[in-house]
Tab-separated table of C-alpha atoms and ligand atoms in Angstrom:
chain	number	residue	atom	x	y	z
A	1	MET	CA	0.103	-0.348	0.208
A	2	ASP	CA	2.953	2.023	0.702
A	3	LYS	CA	4.667	2.030	-2.472
A	4	ASN	CA	0.587	2.875	-4.067
A	5	ILE	CA	0.428	6.109	-1.844
A	6	GLU	CA	3.994	6.736	-3.347
A	7	ILE	CA	2.913	7.041	-6.604
A	8	ILE	CA	-0.614	8.533	-5.698
A	9	GLU	CA	1.679	11.559	-4.271
A	10	THR	CA	3.294	11.753	-7.975
A	11	ILE	CA	0.060	11.606	-9.736
A	12	ASN	CA	-1.307	14.571	-8.089
A	13	LYS	CA	2.178	16.453	-8.260
A	14	ILE	CA	2.276	15.740	-11.231
A	15	SER	CA	-1.005	17.072	-11.942
A	16	GLU	CA	-0.281	20.608	-10.025
A	17	GLU	CA	2.944	20.800	-12.669
A	18	ALA	CA	0.790	20.423	-15.342
A	19	LYS	CA	-1.696	22.716	-14.570
A	20	LYS	CA	0.327	25.451	-14.013
A	21	SER	CA	2.088	25.114	-16.149
A	22	LEU	CA	-1.286	24.812	-18.894
A	23	ASP	CA	-2.641	27.547	-17.134
A	24	SER	CA	0.245	29.792	-17.768
A	25	ALA	CA	0.853	29.351	-21.542
A	26	LYS	CA	1.203	32.697	-23.616
A	27	GLU	CA	0.272	31.102	-27.304
A	28	SER	CA	-1.445	28.351	-28.074
A	29	SER	CA	1.717	25.967	-29.310
A	30	GLU	CA	3.137	26.490	-25.938
A	31	LEU	CA	0.100	25.067	-24.975
A	32	ASP	CA	-0.428	22.310	-27.024
A	33	GLY	CA	3.070	21.736	-26.342
A	34	ILE	CA	3.186	21.803	-22.439
A	35	PHE	CA	-0.557	19.087	-23.317
A	36	LYS	CA	1.896	16.935	-24.756
A	37	ALA	CA	4.938	16.842	-22.906
A	38	PHE	CA	2.237	15.653	-19.567
A	39	MET	CA	-0.184	14.017	-22.149
A	40	GLY	CA	1.181	12.836	-25.133
A	41	LYS	CA	2.114	9.075	-26.114
A	42	LYS	CA	5.802	9.875	-23.984
A	43	GLY	CA	4.275	12.286	-21.514
A	44	ARG	CA	5.592	12.654	-17.917
A	45	LEU	CA	1.984	11.381	-16.871
A	46	THR	CA	1.676	8.267	-19.695
A	47	GLU	CA	5.567	6.975	-18.922
A	48	ILE	CA	4.476	7.131	-14.556
A	49	LEU	CA	0.748	5.203	-15.791
A	50	HIS	CA	3.446	2.399	-18.520
A	51	ASN	CA	5.423	1.505	-14.781
A	52	ILE	CA	2.461	0.322	-12.717
A	53	GLY	CA	3.545	-2.943	-13.406
A	54	SER	CA	3.965	-4.190	-10.065
A	55	TYR	CA	1.151	-2.600	-7.757
A	56	SER	CA	-1.495	-5.718	-7.248
A	57	ILE	CA	-4.621	-5.862	-8.420
A	58	GLU	CA	-6.474	-3.468	-6.141
A	59	GLU	CA	-3.873	-1.548	-6.179
A	60	LYS	CA	-3.855	-0.602	-9.932
A	61	LYS	CA	-7.975	-0.337	-9.320
A	62	ILE	CA	-7.224	2.926	-6.691
A	63	ILE	CA	-4.668	4.260	-9.214
A	64	GLY	CA	-6.482	3.627	-12.102
A	65	LYS	CA	-8.936	5.568	-11.419
A	66	LYS	CA	-6.823	8.657	-9.878
A	67	SER	CA	-5.206	8.359	-13.549
A	68	ASN	CA	-8.536	9.403	-14.800
A	69	GLU	CA	-9.666	11.548	-12.586
A	70	VAL	CA	-6.191	13.763	-13.143
A	71	LYS	CA	-6.457	13.331	-16.924
A	72	ASN	CA	-9.757	14.713	-16.974
A	73	GLU	CA	-8.959	17.518	-14.712
A	74	ILE	CA	-5.825	18.114	-17.126
A	75	GLU	CA	-8.199	18.139	-20.452
A	76	ALA	CA	-10.611	20.266	-18.866
A	77	VAL	CA	-7.880	22.852	-18.106
A	78	TYR	CA	-6.860	22.664	-21.669
A	79	ASN	CA	-9.167	23.127	-23.289
A	80	ALA	CA	-10.865	25.759	-21.254
A	81	LYS	CA	-7.286	27.325	-22.073
A	82	LYS	CA	-7.309	26.885	-25.586
A	83	THR	CA	-10.283	28.321	-25.833
A	84	GLU	CA	-8.764	31.716	-24.723
A	85	LEU	CA	-6.050	31.658	-26.161
A	86	SER	CA	-7.585	31.048	-29.905
A	87	ALA	CA	-10.203	34.083	-29.472
A	88	GLY	CA	-7.493	36.043	-28.478
A	89	GLU	CA	-5.662	34.622	-31.394
A	90	ASN	CA	-7.802	34.970	-34.090
A	91	LYS	CA	-8.565	39.168	-32.983
A	92	LYS	CA	-4.876	39.624	-33.214
A	93	PHE	CA	-4.487	37.519	-36.965
A	94	SER	CA	-7.104	40.023	-38.013
A	95	ALA	CA	-6.298	43.215	-36.803
A	96	GLU	CA	-2.649	42.458	-38.136
A	97	TYR	CA	-4.230	41.148	-41.673
A	98	LYS	CA	-7.519	43.712	-42.013
A	99	ILE	CA	-9.645	41.054	-42.106
A	100	ASP	CA	-13.382	41.683	-41.752
A	101	LEU	CA	-14.569	38.026	-40.633
A	102	THR	CA	-17.993	39.693	-41.347
A	103	ILE	CA	-18.140	40.049	-44.392
A	104	PRO	CA	-20.213	37.424	-46.988
A	105	GLY	CA	-17.829	34.713	-48.988
A	106	LYS	CA	-17.502	35.569	-52.524
A	107	HIS	CA	-20.254	34.071	-55.076
A	108	ILE	CA	-19.242	30.807	-56.784
A	109	GLU	CA	-20.400	31.342	-60.303
A	110	ARG	CA	-22.715	27.582	-60.651
A	111	PHE	CA	-21.709	26.691	-63.921
A	112	HIS	CA	-23.958	24.536	-66.617
A	113	LYS	CA	-23.283	22.470	-69.867
A	114	HIS	CA	-22.912	24.453	-73.400
A	115	PRO	CA	-25.975	23.994	-75.222
A	116	ILE	CA	-24.969	21.544	-77.775
A	117	THR	CA	-23.944	19.587	-75.380
A	118	ALA	CA	-26.801	19.627	-73.631
A	119	VAL	CA	-29.018	18.921	-76.177
A	120	LEU	CA	-26.820	15.723	-77.776
A	121	GLU	CA	-27.541	14.599	-74.572
A	122	GLU	CA	-30.805	14.409	-74.801
A	123	ALA	CA	-30.633	13.481	-78.073
A	124	ALA	CA	-28.536	10.331	-77.234
A	125	ASP	CA	-30.937	9.542	-74.404
A	126	PHE	CA	-33.858	9.968	-76.701
A	127	PHE	CA	-32.358	7.262	-79.197
A	128	THR	CA	-30.633	5.145	-76.417
A	129	SER	CA	-34.792	4.526	-75.397
A	130	MET	CA	-35.426	3.405	-78.315
A	131	GLY	CA	-32.758	0.774	-78.161
A	132	PHE	CA	-30.107	2.536	-80.095
A	133	THR	CA	-26.455	2.695	-79.452
A	134	ILE	CA	-23.558	5.423	-79.088
A	135	VAL	CA	-20.738	4.614	-81.161
A	136	GLU	CA	-17.565	6.870	-82.336
A	137	GLY	CA	-15.333	6.844	-85.116
A	138	PRO	CA	-12.371	9.248	-86.307
A	139	GLU	CA	-12.522	12.658	-87.355
A	140	ILE	CA	-9.634	11.714	-89.332
A	141	GLU	CA	-10.879	9.776	-91.894
A	142	THR	CA	-9.641	7.651	-94.618
A	143	ALA	CA	-11.341	8.334	-98.587
A	144	TYR	CA	-12.311	5.218	-98.240
A	145	TYR	CA	-15.098	5.175	-95.079
A	146	ASN	CA	-15.875	9.074	-95.723
A	147	PHE	CA	-16.627	8.583	-99.876
A	148	ASP	CA	-15.917	5.252	-101.594
A	149	ALA	CA	-17.202	2.962	-99.074
A	150	LEU	CA	-20.628	5.324	-98.951
A	151	ASN	CA	-21.011	4.910	-102.819
A	152	ILE	CA	-19.333	8.513	-103.717
A	153	PRO	CA	-16.276	6.989	-106.204
A	154	ALA	CA	-13.195	9.197	-106.483
A	155	ASP	CA	-14.101	10.331	-110.023
A	156	HIS	CA	-18.321	11.283	-108.835
A	157	PRO	CA	-18.912	14.982	-108.889
A	158	ALA	CA	-20.624	14.118	-105.315
A	159	ARG	CA	-17.352	14.899	-104.390
A	160	ASP	CA	-17.884	18.522	-105.357
A	161	VAL	CA	-20.496	18.072	-101.846
A	162	TRP	CA	-18.298	17.311	-99.509
A	163	ASP	CA	-15.330	19.675	-100.458
A	164	THR	CA	-12.382	18.953	-97.935
A	165	PHE	CA	-9.052	19.537	-96.333
A	166	TYR	CA	-6.599	16.887	-97.837
A	167	LEU	CA	-4.335	16.005	-95.665
A	168	LEU	CA	-0.631	15.556	-97.470
A	169	ASN	CA	-1.165	11.349	-95.887
A	170	GLY	CA	-4.518	11.415	-98.092
A	171	LEU	CA	-6.537	11.183	-94.812
A	172	VAL	CA	-9.224	13.898	-95.041
A	173	PRO	CA	-11.324	16.050	-91.426
A	174	ARG	CA	-14.256	13.687	-91.400
A	175	THR	CA	-17.059	15.691	-94.094
A	176	HIS	CA	-19.661	14.026	-92.310
A	177	THR	CA	-20.081	11.281	-89.928
A	178	SER	CA	-21.791	8.795	-92.748
A	179	SER	CA	-17.879	7.532	-92.652
A	180	VAL	CA	-19.146	6.173	-88.733
A	181	GLN	CA	-21.869	4.106	-90.694
A	182	ALA	CA	-19.520	1.724	-93.535
A	183	ARG	CA	-17.367	1.099	-90.096
A	184	ILE	CA	-19.692	-0.297	-88.807
A	185	LEU	CA	-21.279	-2.184	-91.576
A	186	GLU	CA	-17.922	-3.784	-91.701
A	187	LYS	CA	-18.378	-5.670	-88.749
A	188	LYS	CA	-21.975	-6.666	-89.967
A	189	GLU	CA	-23.178	-7.598	-86.330
A	190	LEU	CA	-26.587	-7.670	-87.926
A	191	PRO	CA	-29.198	-6.407	-86.999
A	192	LEU	CA	-28.391	-2.953	-85.755
A	193	ARG	CA	-29.224	0.696	-84.136
A	194	ILE	CA	-26.735	3.174	-83.786
A	195	ILE	CA	-26.221	7.049	-83.638
A	196	ALA	CA	-22.789	8.122	-84.014
A	197	PRO	CA	-22.256	12.361	-82.877
A	198	GLY	CA	-19.213	14.182	-83.623
A	199	ARG	CA	-17.732	16.497	-85.418
A	200	CYS	CA	-16.931	16.941	-89.251
A	201	TYR	CA	-15.197	19.506	-91.437
A	202	ARG	CA	-15.828	20.796	-94.718
A	203	TYR	CA	-14.252	23.655	-96.645
A	204	GLU	CA	-17.085	25.795	-96.512
A	205	ALA	CA	-17.284	29.781	-96.527
A	206	VAL	CA	-18.295	30.723	-92.472
A	207	ASP	CA	-21.977	32.884	-92.066
A	208	ALA	CA	-24.805	32.688	-90.046
A	209	THR	CA	-24.903	28.324	-91.237
A	210	HIS	CA	-21.802	27.268	-92.209
A	211	LEU	CA	-19.230	26.993	-90.074
A	212	PHE	CA	-16.035	24.573	-91.311
A	213	MET	CA	-16.593	22.346	-88.816
A	214	PHE	CA	-19.749	21.285	-87.247
A	215	ASN	CA	-21.352	18.720	-85.028
A	216	GLN	CA	-23.426	15.945	-86.882
A	217	MET	CA	-25.657	13.578	-85.392
A	218	GLU	CA	-25.774	9.840	-87.480
A	219	GLY	CA	-28.477	7.211	-86.913
A	220	LEU	CA	-27.919	3.932	-89.087
A	221	PHE	CA	-30.936	1.460	-88.371
A	222	VAL	CA	-30.426	-1.916	-90.067
A	223	ASP	CA	-32.618	-5.142	-89.606
A	224	LYS	CA	-34.366	-7.502	-91.887
A	225	ASN	CA	-37.652	-5.990	-92.598
A	226	VAL	CA	-36.836	-2.126	-92.357
A	227	LYS	CA	-39.404	0.294	-94.068
A	228	LEU	CA	-39.238	3.911	-95.486
A	229	SER	CA	-42.162	4.440	-92.892
A	230	ASP	CA	-39.744	3.380	-90.194
A	231	LEU	CA	-37.805	6.433	-90.890
A	232	LYS	CA	-40.542	8.424	-91.443
A	233	GLY	CA	-42.006	7.460	-88.053
A	234	ILE	CA	-38.658	7.520	-86.116
A	235	LEU	CA	-37.533	11.106	-86.999
A	236	GLU	CA	-40.996	12.566	-86.431
A	237	GLU	CA	-40.673	11.636	-83.307
A	238	THR	CA	-36.993	12.840	-82.665
A	239	VAL	CA	-38.239	16.401	-84.342
A	240	LYS	CA	-41.323	16.299	-81.747
A	241	HIS	CA	-38.860	15.181	-78.869
A	242	LEU	CA	-35.824	17.441	-79.888
A	243	LEU	CA	-38.161	20.903	-80.682
A	244	GLY	CA	-41.788	20.615	-79.727
A	245	ALA	CA	-44.696	19.820	-81.964
A	246	ARG	CA	-43.781	21.558	-85.115
A	247	LYS	CA	-45.262	20.871	-88.892
A	248	THR	CA	-43.154	18.845	-91.221
A	249	ARG	CA	-42.475	17.467	-94.687
A	250	PHE	CA	-40.581	15.036	-96.807
A	251	ARG	CA	-38.835	16.110	-99.329
A	252	PRO	CA	-36.927	13.963	-102.123
A	253	ALA	CA	-32.941	14.501	-102.111
A	254	PHE	CA	-30.022	12.925	-103.593
A	255	TYR	CA	-27.392	11.518	-101.177
A	256	PRO	CA	-25.249	8.970	-102.913
A	257	PHE	CA	-25.389	6.470	-100.171
A	258	VAL	CA	-29.576	6.424	-99.488
A	259	GLU	CA	-32.365	5.659	-102.129
A	260	PRO	CA	-34.520	6.747	-102.034
A	261	GLY	CA	-32.802	9.750	-100.584
A	262	LEU	CA	-34.862	12.334	-98.426
A	263	ASP	CA	-34.813	15.729	-96.432
A	264	LEU	CA	-37.304	16.390	-93.314
A	265	ASP	CA	-38.195	19.952	-93.317
A	266	ILE	CA	-39.516	21.463	-90.302
A	267	GLU	CA	-41.974	24.997	-90.826
A	268	CYS	CA	-39.476	28.091	-89.785
A	269	VAL	CA	-38.727	28.360	-86.027
A	270	PHE	CA	-38.306	32.357	-86.703
A	271	CYS	CA	-41.059	33.186	-89.171
A	272	GLY	CA	-43.873	30.655	-88.358
A	273	GLY	CA	-43.789	29.954	-91.882
A	274	ARG	CA	-44.583	32.750	-93.567
A	275	GLY	CA	-40.988	33.096	-94.944
A	276	CYS	CA	-37.742	35.100	-94.145
A	277	GLY	CA	-34.284	35.762	-94.616
A	278	VAL	CA	-33.552	32.483	-92.331
A	279	CYS	CA	-35.009	30.222	-94.433
A	280	LYS	CA	-34.401	31.710	-97.389
A	281	ASN	CA	-38.810	32.411	-98.346
A	282	THR	CA	-38.992	29.224	-98.332
A	283	GLY	CA	-41.071	28.683	-94.603
A	284	TRP	CA	-38.836	25.993	-94.228
A	285	ILE	CA	-35.742	24.699	-92.794
A	286	GLU	CA	-34.012	21.905	-93.620
A	287	VAL	CA	-32.987	19.643	-90.068
A	288	ILE	CA	-32.137	15.836	-91.354
A	289	PRO	CA	-31.173	14.467	-94.069
A	290	CYS	CA	-32.238	10.917	-94.771
A	291	GLY	CA	-32.799	7.710	-96.785
A	292	MET	CA	-32.950	3.873	-97.503
A	293	VAL	CA	-29.086	2.739	-97.140
A	294	HIS	CA	-28.403	1.992	-101.277
A	295	PRO	CA	-27.816	-1.763	-101.896
A	296	ASN	CA	-23.963	-0.348	-103.091
A	297	VAL	CA	-23.366	0.809	-99.579
A	298	PHE	CA	-24.500	-2.365	-98.196
A	299	LYS	CA	-22.365	-3.875	-101.154
A	300	TYR	CA	-18.909	-2.863	-99.940
A	301	ALA	CA	-19.976	-4.054	-96.906
A	302	GLY	CA	-20.489	-6.972	-97.797
A	303	ILE	CA	-23.787	-7.300	-96.462
A	304	ASP	CA	-26.678	-9.415	-98.868
A	305	THR	CA	-28.957	-6.827	-99.641
A	306	GLU	CA	-31.966	-9.226	-100.718
A	307	GLU	CA	-31.789	-10.174	-96.714
A	308	TYR	CA	-31.228	-6.700	-94.887
A	309	LYS	CA	-32.622	-3.511	-95.499
A	310	GLY	CA	-31.999	-0.152	-93.562
A	311	PHE	CA	-32.148	3.670	-92.848
A	312	ALA	CA	-29.691	6.313	-92.547
A	313	PHE	CA	-29.863	10.036	-91.445
A	314	GLY	CA	-27.754	13.183	-90.178
A	315	MET	CA	-28.692	15.570	-88.031
A	316	GLY	CA	-26.886	18.551	-88.464
A	317	PHE	CA	-26.828	19.013	-84.795
A	318	ASP	CA	-25.732	22.556	-84.882
A	319	ARG	CA	-28.929	23.296	-86.901
A	320	ILE	CA	-31.221	21.424	-83.618
A	321	VAL	CA	-29.694	23.662	-80.885
A	322	MET	CA	-29.945	26.765	-83.595
A	323	LEU	CA	-33.530	25.971	-83.950
A	324	LYS	CA	-34.685	24.911	-80.375
A	325	TYR	CA	-33.565	28.191	-78.788
A	326	ASN	CA	-34.268	30.875	-81.691
A	327	ILE	CA	-30.710	31.160	-82.317
A	328	ASN	CA	-30.323	33.174	-85.386
A	329	ASP	CA	-26.533	32.676	-86.353
A	330	LEU	CA	-24.377	29.479	-85.782
A	331	ARG	CA	-21.592	31.386	-85.048
A	332	LEU	CA	-22.511	32.669	-81.774
A	333	LEU	CA	-22.332	29.225	-80.286
A	334	TYR	CA	-18.316	29.098	-80.870
A	335	GLN	CA	-17.378	31.860	-79.563
A	336	GLY	CA	-16.864	31.094	-75.760
A	337	SER	CA	-18.749	34.225	-75.117
A	338	LEU	CA	-20.408	34.127	-71.414
A	339	ASP	CA	-22.444	36.824	-72.198
A	340	ILE	CA	-24.230	34.380	-74.580
A	341	LEU	CA	-23.730	31.417	-73.182
A	342	ASN	CA	-24.966	32.377	-69.511
A	343	GLN	CA	-28.541	32.785	-71.877
A	344	PHE	CA	-29.165	28.405	-71.854
B	1	LIG	N1	-24.298	13.028	-94.548
B	1	LIG	C1	-25.081	13.856	-95.372
B	1	LIG	C2	-24.484	14.630	-95.063
B	1	LIG	O1	-23.377	15.202	-94.115
B	1	LIG	C3	-25.701	13.392	-94.817
B	1	LIG	C4	-26.591	12.301	-95.311
B	1	LIG	C5	-26.773	10.984	-93.794
B	1	LIG	C6	-28.187	11.971	-95.677
B	1	LIG	C7	-27.516	9.528	-94.086
B	1	LIG	C8	-28.910	11.026	-95.968
B	1	LIG	C9	-28.325	9.957	-95.371
B	1	LIG	O2	-25.222	15.824	-95.998
């Protein structure tokens, strides 16, 4: 029991010493140092308590109880002093650095998707809900996939329609996403339903409705029994989904990789069909070129034209965004101007 009292006395002494030095600390860093010197892993109180192996169980109980009390007391002194010192230090800090902690914080801008990305994702969701999958092709393409495999041989005048920049190695920045049709058909994983969004490039004089770089979304649907009425149904629904209920019409058009080829027009959103500068006084705006896959395109890919039929379309995507938001100049979408983009 003697030994016991002896250690209790030591604990009391250390505790008094600890509380006194904590109370006299002038800065929080000093306070933390003192606390650690007594209570840390190698602190004085901790060390003492490590060496109680020789006491009996009864004695250890008493020592344990005492040390818990002492620890709580020391911690209480430490916490009170910490609060006191920190308050003073904060004040001093703000006075020194002239920080006014009452000024409201900076407003953080919330950002949102670029309208082209937003509408592209909306369209992608719509097509995937109809069982289409999204695929991508390279933006730098071989002339074969961009032209030949799409029934546009080297000497065909239709190449002029898609006049483009040729690279020195004979590749081209793709002029349309139709090149992805040729690539995917070659894999012959039929039936298939895909959309292929992406950037395209053309040799183009830039104006309000033409850019040398623009976005398209290609679509291709191949199965045993695909008909023109499927194309009509799906594209009319697409227009309704993206642009709302509007009058539409299909008009014959020529694209070498479809037969028959069509253009889907909608009533001009700017003049309501009366005729204006944007629709060149026709009252209609072309939105989706489309048609039934030309047998030669299937032949290039090695697909039996008796067994499979298909339809394809290629939406000018920037145009869709333009119509959706009543933007009368495509260039506005690519200027990166926050005044414009924040309106969406
Ligand atoms: N690729 C054509 C273009 O860019 C559009 C199109 C795609 C037409 C698919 C018919 C079918 O002009």
